[in-house]
Tab-separated table of C-alpha atoms in Angstrom:
chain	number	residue	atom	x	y	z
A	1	UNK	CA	15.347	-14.851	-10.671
A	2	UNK	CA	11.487	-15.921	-10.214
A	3	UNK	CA	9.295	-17.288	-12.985
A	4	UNK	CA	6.178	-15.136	-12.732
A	5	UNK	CA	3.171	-15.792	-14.822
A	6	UNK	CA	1.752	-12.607	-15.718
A	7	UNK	CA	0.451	-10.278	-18.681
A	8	UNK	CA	-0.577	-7.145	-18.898
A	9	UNK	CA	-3.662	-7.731	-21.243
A	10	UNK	CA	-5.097	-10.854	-20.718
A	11	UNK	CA	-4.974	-9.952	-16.649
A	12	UNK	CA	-6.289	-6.242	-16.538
A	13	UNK	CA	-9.150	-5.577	-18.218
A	14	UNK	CA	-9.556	-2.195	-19.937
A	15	UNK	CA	-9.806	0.336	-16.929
A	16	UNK	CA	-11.387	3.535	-19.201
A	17	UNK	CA	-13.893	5.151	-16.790
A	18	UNK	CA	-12.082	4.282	-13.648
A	19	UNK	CA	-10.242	7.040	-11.493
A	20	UNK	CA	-7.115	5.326	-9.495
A	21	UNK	CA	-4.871	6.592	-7.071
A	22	UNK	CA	-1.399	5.071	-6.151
A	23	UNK	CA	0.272	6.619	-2.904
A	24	UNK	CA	3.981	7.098	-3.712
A	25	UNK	CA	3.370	6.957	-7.604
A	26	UNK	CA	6.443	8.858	-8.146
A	27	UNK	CA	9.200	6.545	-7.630
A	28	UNK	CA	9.930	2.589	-7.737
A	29	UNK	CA	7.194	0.030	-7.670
A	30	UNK	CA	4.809	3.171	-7.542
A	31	UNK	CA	5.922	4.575	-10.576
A	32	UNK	CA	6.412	0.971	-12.453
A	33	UNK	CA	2.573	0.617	-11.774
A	34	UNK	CA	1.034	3.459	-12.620
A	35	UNK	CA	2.968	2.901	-16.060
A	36	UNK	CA	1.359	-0.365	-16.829
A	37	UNK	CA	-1.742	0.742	-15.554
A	38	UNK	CA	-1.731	3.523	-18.091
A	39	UNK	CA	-1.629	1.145	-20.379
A	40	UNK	CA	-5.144	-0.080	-19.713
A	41	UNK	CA	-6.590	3.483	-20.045
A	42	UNK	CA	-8.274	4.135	-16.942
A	43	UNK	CA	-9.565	7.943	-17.475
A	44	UNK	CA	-7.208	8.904	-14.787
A	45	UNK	CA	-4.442	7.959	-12.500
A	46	UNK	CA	-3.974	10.392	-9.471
A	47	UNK	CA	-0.126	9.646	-7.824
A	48	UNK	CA	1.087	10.862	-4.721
A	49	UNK	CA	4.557	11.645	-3.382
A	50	UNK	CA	6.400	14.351	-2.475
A	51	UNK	CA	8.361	15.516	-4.975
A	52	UNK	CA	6.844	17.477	-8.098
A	53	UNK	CA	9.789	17.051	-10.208
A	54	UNK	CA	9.842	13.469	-10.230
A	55	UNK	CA	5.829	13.378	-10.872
A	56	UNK	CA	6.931	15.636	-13.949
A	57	UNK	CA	9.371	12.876	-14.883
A	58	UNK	CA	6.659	9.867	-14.028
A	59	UNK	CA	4.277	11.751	-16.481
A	60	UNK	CA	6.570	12.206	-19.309
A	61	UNK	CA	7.788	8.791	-19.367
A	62	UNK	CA	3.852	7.995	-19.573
A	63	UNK	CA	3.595	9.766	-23.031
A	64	UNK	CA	5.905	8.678	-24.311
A	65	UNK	CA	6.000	4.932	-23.808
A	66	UNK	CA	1.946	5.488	-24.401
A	67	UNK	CA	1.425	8.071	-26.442
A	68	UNK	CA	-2.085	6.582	-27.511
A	69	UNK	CA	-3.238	6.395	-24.416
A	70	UNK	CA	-6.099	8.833	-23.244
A	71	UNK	CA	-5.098	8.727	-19.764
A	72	UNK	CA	-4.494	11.822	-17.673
A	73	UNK	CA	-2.069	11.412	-14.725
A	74	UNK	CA	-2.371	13.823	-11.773
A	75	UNK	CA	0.156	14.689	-9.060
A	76	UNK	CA	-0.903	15.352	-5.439
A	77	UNK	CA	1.270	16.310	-2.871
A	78	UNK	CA	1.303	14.304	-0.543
A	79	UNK	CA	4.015	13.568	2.994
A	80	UNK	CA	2.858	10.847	4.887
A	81	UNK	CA	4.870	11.261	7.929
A	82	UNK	CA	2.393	14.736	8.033
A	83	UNK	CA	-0.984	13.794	8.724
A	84	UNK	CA	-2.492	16.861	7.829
A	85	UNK	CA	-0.662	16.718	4.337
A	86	UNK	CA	-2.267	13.453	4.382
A	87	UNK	CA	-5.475	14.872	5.148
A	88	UNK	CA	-5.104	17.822	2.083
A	89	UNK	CA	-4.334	15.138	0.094
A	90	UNK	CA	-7.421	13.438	0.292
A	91	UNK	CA	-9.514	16.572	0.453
A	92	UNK	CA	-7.788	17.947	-2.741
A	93	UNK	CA	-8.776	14.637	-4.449
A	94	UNK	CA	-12.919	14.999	-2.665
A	95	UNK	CA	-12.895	18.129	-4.498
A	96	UNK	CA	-11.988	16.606	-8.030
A	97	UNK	CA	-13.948	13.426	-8.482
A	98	UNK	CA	-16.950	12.292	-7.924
A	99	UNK	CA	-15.773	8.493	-8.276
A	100	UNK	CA	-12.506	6.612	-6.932
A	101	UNK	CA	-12.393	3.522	-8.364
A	102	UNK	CA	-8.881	1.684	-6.825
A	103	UNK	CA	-6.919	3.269	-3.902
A	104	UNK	CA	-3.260	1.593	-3.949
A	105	UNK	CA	-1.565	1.984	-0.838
A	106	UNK	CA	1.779	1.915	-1.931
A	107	UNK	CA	4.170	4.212	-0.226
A	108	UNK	CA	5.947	3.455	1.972
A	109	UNK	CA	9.994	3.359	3.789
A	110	UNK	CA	11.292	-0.140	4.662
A	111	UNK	CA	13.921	-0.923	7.557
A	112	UNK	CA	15.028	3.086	8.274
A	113	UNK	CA	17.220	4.275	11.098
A	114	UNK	CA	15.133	5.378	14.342
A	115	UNK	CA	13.101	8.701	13.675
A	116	UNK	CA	9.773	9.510	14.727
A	117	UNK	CA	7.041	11.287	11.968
A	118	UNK	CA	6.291	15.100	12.373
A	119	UNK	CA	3.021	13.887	14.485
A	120	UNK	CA	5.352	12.051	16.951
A	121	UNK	CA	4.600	8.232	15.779
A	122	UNK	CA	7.634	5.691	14.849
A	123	UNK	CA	8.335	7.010	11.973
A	124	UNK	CA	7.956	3.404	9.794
A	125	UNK	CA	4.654	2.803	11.510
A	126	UNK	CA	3.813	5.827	10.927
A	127	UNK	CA	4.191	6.275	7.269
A	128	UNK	CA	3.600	2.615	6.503
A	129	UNK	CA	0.048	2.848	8.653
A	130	UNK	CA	-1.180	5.758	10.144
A	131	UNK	CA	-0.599	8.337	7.013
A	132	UNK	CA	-2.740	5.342	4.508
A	133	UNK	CA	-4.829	4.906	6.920
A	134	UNK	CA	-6.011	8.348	7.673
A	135	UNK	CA	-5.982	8.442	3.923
A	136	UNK	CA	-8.359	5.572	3.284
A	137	UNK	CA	-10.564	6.896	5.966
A	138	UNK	CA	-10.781	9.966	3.973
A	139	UNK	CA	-11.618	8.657	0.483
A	140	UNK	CA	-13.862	5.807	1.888
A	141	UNK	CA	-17.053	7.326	1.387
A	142	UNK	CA	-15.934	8.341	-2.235
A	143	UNK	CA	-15.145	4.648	-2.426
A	144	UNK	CA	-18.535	3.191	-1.266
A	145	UNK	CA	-20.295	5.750	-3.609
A	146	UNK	CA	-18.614	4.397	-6.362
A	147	UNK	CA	-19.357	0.605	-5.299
A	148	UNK	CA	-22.657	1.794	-5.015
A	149	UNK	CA	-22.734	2.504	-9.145
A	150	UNK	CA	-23.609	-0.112	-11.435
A	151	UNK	CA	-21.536	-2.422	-12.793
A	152	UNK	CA	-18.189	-1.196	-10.529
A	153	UNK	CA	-15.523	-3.046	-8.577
A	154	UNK	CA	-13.662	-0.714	-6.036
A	155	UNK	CA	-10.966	-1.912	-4.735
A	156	UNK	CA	-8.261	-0.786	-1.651
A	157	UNK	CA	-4.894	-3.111	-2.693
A	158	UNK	CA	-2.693	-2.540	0.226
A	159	UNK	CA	0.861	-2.818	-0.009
A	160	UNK	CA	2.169	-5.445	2.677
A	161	UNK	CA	5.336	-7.462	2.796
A	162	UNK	CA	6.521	-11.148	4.079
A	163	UNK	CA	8.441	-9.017	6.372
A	164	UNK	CA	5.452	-9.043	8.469
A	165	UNK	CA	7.193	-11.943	10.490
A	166	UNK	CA	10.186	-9.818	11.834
A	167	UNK	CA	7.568	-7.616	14.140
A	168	UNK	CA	7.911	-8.466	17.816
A	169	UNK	CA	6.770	-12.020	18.519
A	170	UNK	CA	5.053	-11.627	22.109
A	171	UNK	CA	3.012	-8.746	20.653
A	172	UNK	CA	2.837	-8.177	16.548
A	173	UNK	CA	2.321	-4.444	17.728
A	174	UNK	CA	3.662	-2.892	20.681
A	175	UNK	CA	1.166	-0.183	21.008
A	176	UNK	CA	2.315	1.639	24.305
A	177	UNK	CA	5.309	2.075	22.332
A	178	UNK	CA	4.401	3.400	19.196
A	179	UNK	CA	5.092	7.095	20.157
A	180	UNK	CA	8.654	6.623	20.866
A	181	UNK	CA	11.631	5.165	18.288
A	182	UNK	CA	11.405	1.854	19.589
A	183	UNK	CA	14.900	1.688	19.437
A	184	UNK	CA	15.423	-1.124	21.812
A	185	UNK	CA	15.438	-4.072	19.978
A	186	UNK	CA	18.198	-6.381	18.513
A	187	UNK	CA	17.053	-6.168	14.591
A	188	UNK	CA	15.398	-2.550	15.636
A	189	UNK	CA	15.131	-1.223	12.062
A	190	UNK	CA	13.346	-4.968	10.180
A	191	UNK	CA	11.518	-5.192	13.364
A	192	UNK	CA	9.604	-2.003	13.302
A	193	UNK	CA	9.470	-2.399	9.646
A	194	UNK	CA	7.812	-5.786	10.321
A	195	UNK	CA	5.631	-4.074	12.895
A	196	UNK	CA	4.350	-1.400	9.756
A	197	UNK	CA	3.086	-4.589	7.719
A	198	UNK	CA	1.601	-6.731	10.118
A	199	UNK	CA	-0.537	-3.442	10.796
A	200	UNK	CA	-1.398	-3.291	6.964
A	201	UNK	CA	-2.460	-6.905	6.829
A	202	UNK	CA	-4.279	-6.980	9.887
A	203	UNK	CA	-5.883	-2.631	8.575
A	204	UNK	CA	-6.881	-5.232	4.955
A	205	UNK	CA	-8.450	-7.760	6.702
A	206	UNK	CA	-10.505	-5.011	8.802
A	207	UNK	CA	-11.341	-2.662	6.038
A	208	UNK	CA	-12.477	-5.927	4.291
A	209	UNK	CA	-14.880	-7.038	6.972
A	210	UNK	CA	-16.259	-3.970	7.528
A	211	UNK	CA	-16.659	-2.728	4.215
A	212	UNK	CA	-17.967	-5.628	2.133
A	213	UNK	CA	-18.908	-3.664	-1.058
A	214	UNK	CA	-14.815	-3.208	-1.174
A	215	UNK	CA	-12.948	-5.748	-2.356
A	216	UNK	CA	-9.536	-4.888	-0.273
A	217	UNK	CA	-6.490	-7.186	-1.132
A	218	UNK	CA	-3.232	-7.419	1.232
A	219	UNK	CA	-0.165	-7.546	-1.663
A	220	UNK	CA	3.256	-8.673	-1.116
A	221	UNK	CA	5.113	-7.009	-4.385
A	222	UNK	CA	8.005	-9.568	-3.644
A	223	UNK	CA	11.649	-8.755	-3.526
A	224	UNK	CA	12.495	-6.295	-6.343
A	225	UNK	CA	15.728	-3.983	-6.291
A	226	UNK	CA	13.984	-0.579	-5.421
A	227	UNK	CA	15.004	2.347	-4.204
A	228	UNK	CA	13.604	1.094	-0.693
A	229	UNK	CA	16.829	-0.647	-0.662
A	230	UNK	CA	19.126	2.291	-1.218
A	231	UNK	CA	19.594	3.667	2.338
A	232	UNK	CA	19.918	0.633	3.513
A	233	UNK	CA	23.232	-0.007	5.687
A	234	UNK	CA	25.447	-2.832	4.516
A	235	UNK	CA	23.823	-4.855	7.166
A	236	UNK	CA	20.474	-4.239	6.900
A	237	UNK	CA	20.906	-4.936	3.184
A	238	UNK	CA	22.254	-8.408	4.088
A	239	UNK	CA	19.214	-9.270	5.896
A	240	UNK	CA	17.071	-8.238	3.183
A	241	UNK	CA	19.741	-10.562	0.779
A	242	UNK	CA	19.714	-13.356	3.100
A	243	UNK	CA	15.396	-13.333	3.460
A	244	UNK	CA	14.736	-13.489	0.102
A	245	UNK	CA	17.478	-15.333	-1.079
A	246	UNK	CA	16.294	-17.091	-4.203
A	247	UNK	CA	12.939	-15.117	-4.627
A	248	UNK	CA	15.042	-12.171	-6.298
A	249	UNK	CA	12.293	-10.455	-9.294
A	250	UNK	CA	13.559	-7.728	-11.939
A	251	UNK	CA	12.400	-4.539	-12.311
A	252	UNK	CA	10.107	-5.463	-14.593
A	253	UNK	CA	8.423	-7.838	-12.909
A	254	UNK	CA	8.459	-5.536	-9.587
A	255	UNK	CA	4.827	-4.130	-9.849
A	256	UNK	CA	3.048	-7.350	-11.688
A	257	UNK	CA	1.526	-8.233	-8.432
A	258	UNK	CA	0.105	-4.820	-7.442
A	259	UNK	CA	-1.441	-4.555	-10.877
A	260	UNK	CA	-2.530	-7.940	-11.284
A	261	UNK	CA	-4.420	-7.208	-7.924
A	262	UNK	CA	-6.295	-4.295	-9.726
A	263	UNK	CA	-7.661	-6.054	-12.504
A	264	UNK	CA	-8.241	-9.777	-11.263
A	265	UNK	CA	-11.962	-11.006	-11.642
A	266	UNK	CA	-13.889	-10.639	-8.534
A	267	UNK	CA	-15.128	-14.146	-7.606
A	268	UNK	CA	-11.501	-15.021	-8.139
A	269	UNK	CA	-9.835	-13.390	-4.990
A	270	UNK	CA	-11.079	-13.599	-1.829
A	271	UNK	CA	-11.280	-9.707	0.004
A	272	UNK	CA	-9.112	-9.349	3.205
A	273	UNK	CA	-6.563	-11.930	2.173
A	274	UNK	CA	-2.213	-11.934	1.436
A	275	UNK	CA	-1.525	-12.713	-1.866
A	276	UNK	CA	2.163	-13.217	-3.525
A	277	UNK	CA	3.344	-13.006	-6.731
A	278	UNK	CA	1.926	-13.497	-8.839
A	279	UNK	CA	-1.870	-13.621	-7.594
A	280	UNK	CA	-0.954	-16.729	-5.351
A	281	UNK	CA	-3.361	-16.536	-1.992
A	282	UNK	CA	-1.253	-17.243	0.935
A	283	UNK	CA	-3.151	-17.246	3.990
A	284	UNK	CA	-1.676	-20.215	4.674
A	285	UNK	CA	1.339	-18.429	5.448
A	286	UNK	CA	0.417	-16.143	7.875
A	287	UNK	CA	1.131	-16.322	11.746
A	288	UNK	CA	-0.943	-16.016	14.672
A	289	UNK	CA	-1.055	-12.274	14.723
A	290	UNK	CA	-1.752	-12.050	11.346
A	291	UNK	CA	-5.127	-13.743	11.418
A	292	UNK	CA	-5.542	-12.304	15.539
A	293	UNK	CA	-9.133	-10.840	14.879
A	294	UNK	CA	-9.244	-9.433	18.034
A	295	UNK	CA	-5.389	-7.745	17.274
A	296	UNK	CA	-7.236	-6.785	14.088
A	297	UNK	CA	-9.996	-4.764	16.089
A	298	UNK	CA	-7.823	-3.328	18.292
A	299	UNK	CA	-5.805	-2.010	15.931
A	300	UNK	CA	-8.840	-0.311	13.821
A	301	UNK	CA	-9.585	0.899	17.198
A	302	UNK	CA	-6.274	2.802	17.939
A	303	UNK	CA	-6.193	4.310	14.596
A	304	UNK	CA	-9.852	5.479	14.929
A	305	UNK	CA	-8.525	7.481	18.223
A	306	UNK	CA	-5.256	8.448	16.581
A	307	UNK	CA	-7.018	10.094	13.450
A	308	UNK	CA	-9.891	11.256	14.708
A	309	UNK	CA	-9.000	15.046	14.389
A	310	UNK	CA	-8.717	14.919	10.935
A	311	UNK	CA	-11.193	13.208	9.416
């Protein structure tokens, strides 16, 4: 196992006033963060998913390990593989709050058989992408009010992965190909997966130029035994065992990364960039395509074309 340097207190600072929400709240690293975060007392956590029974379970465990804490935590339904539950989603939360302090991007399927989403996208790239970004889109001018307040620090912390490097060399994003399985290549399932977070690096680095009130941060949670991993075929898991081989993290320390990036100071991360854990700034390892401004652009512009009917 790792050694990760982290702690709770010393590296979030008390969230009360805040609003947060965390996309796929109600299960593994979602869940694991919005239960530190609790901790901090923000004066409420909005999580996503899809199933209301496990929200009620996410929620309970919340009282109880904090029963001190005056945070409320609020389920939305939300399928991103459904853009217009995506769009609800976001609508439901516009008609709630008048602030959004930290948007956490992260839900998300890793390395799945071939399927397409209910809109008719690669159902990883989907889900990974399109359903957070339509999302984002949504809540943004929420999130630029709020940056616009005194005294605030919004953030968008995007949920990425070192898997980045298995998406298709020649192109980082095959985009004529994106409304079809893509089930044509050798390592099909890591390489669309790979495909999914390049595009969330590249959608971080975007958001981050164009929105510089927003500090946006590109996290890699590192490799934690999730249920991500559970559907996983016996081969698919090997690849996973064999790529982080020697980075394995517990449970525990599964969601340190995310929730370090909510709370670290300001003029100490740099917006747009890949950090590991724990708060380590990689840029240095990212390829070509990652830092391929002009993939970076075209990508925002897809997405812009691809959403456009429901924003």
């Amino acid at each position: 196992m790792v050694e990760l340097d982290f702690n709770l207190e010393r590296d979030v600072p008390d969230l009360w006033g805040k609003v947060i929400l965390v996309t796929g709240g109600t299960a593994g690293l979602g869940a694991s963060s919005v239960s530190l975060l609790a901790k901090r007392n923000p004066t409420c956590i909005y999580i996503t998913g899809r199933n209301s029974e496990a929200a009620d379970n996410v929620i309970e465990g919340i009282r109880r390990e904090s029963p001190d804490s005056k945070t409320k935590v609020k389920f939305i339904e939300c399928n991103l593989t459904n853009l217009s539950s995506a769009k609800q989603a976001a609508e439901y939360l516009l008609a709630r709050e008048s602030r959004l302090d930290v948007l956490m991007a992260n839900a998300g399927i890793m390395a799945t058989p071939p399927g397409l989403t209910k809109d008719g996208y690669e159902v990883q790239f989907g889900t990974n992408h399109i359903g957070h970004a339509l999302l984002i889109r949504k809540l943004l001018p929420l999130l630029e009010k709020t940056a616009a307040l005194p005294g605030t620090d919004v953030r968008i912390i995007m949920l990425a992965s070192v898997g980045f490097v298995m998406a298709p060399r020649q192109d980082g994003i095959v985009f004529d190909q994106l409304r079809t399985t893509q089930d044509y290549w050798i390592l099909g399932p890591w390489q669309r997966y790979g495909q999914s977070k390049l595009a969330n690096i590249l959608y971080a680095r975007e958001l981050a130029r164009r929105y510089p009130s927003i500090t946006t941060l590109a996290i890699h949670p590192g490799s934690t035994p999730t249920n991500l991993n559970g559907g996983l075929s016996l081969m698919d898991k090997s690849v996973s065992w064999v790529g982080t081989l020697g980075q394995s993290q517990t449970l525990e320390q599964g969601p340190w990364n995310q929730v370090w990036a909510v709370g670290a100071p300001r003029d100490k991360v740099v917006s747009g960039n890949f950090y590991e854990p724990v708060g380590i700034n990689s840029e240095d390892q990212l390829n070509s395509h990652a830092l391929n401004q002009t993939l970076a652009e075209k990508l925002w512009d897809w997405t812009e074309k691809e959403i456009k009917g429901y924003l």
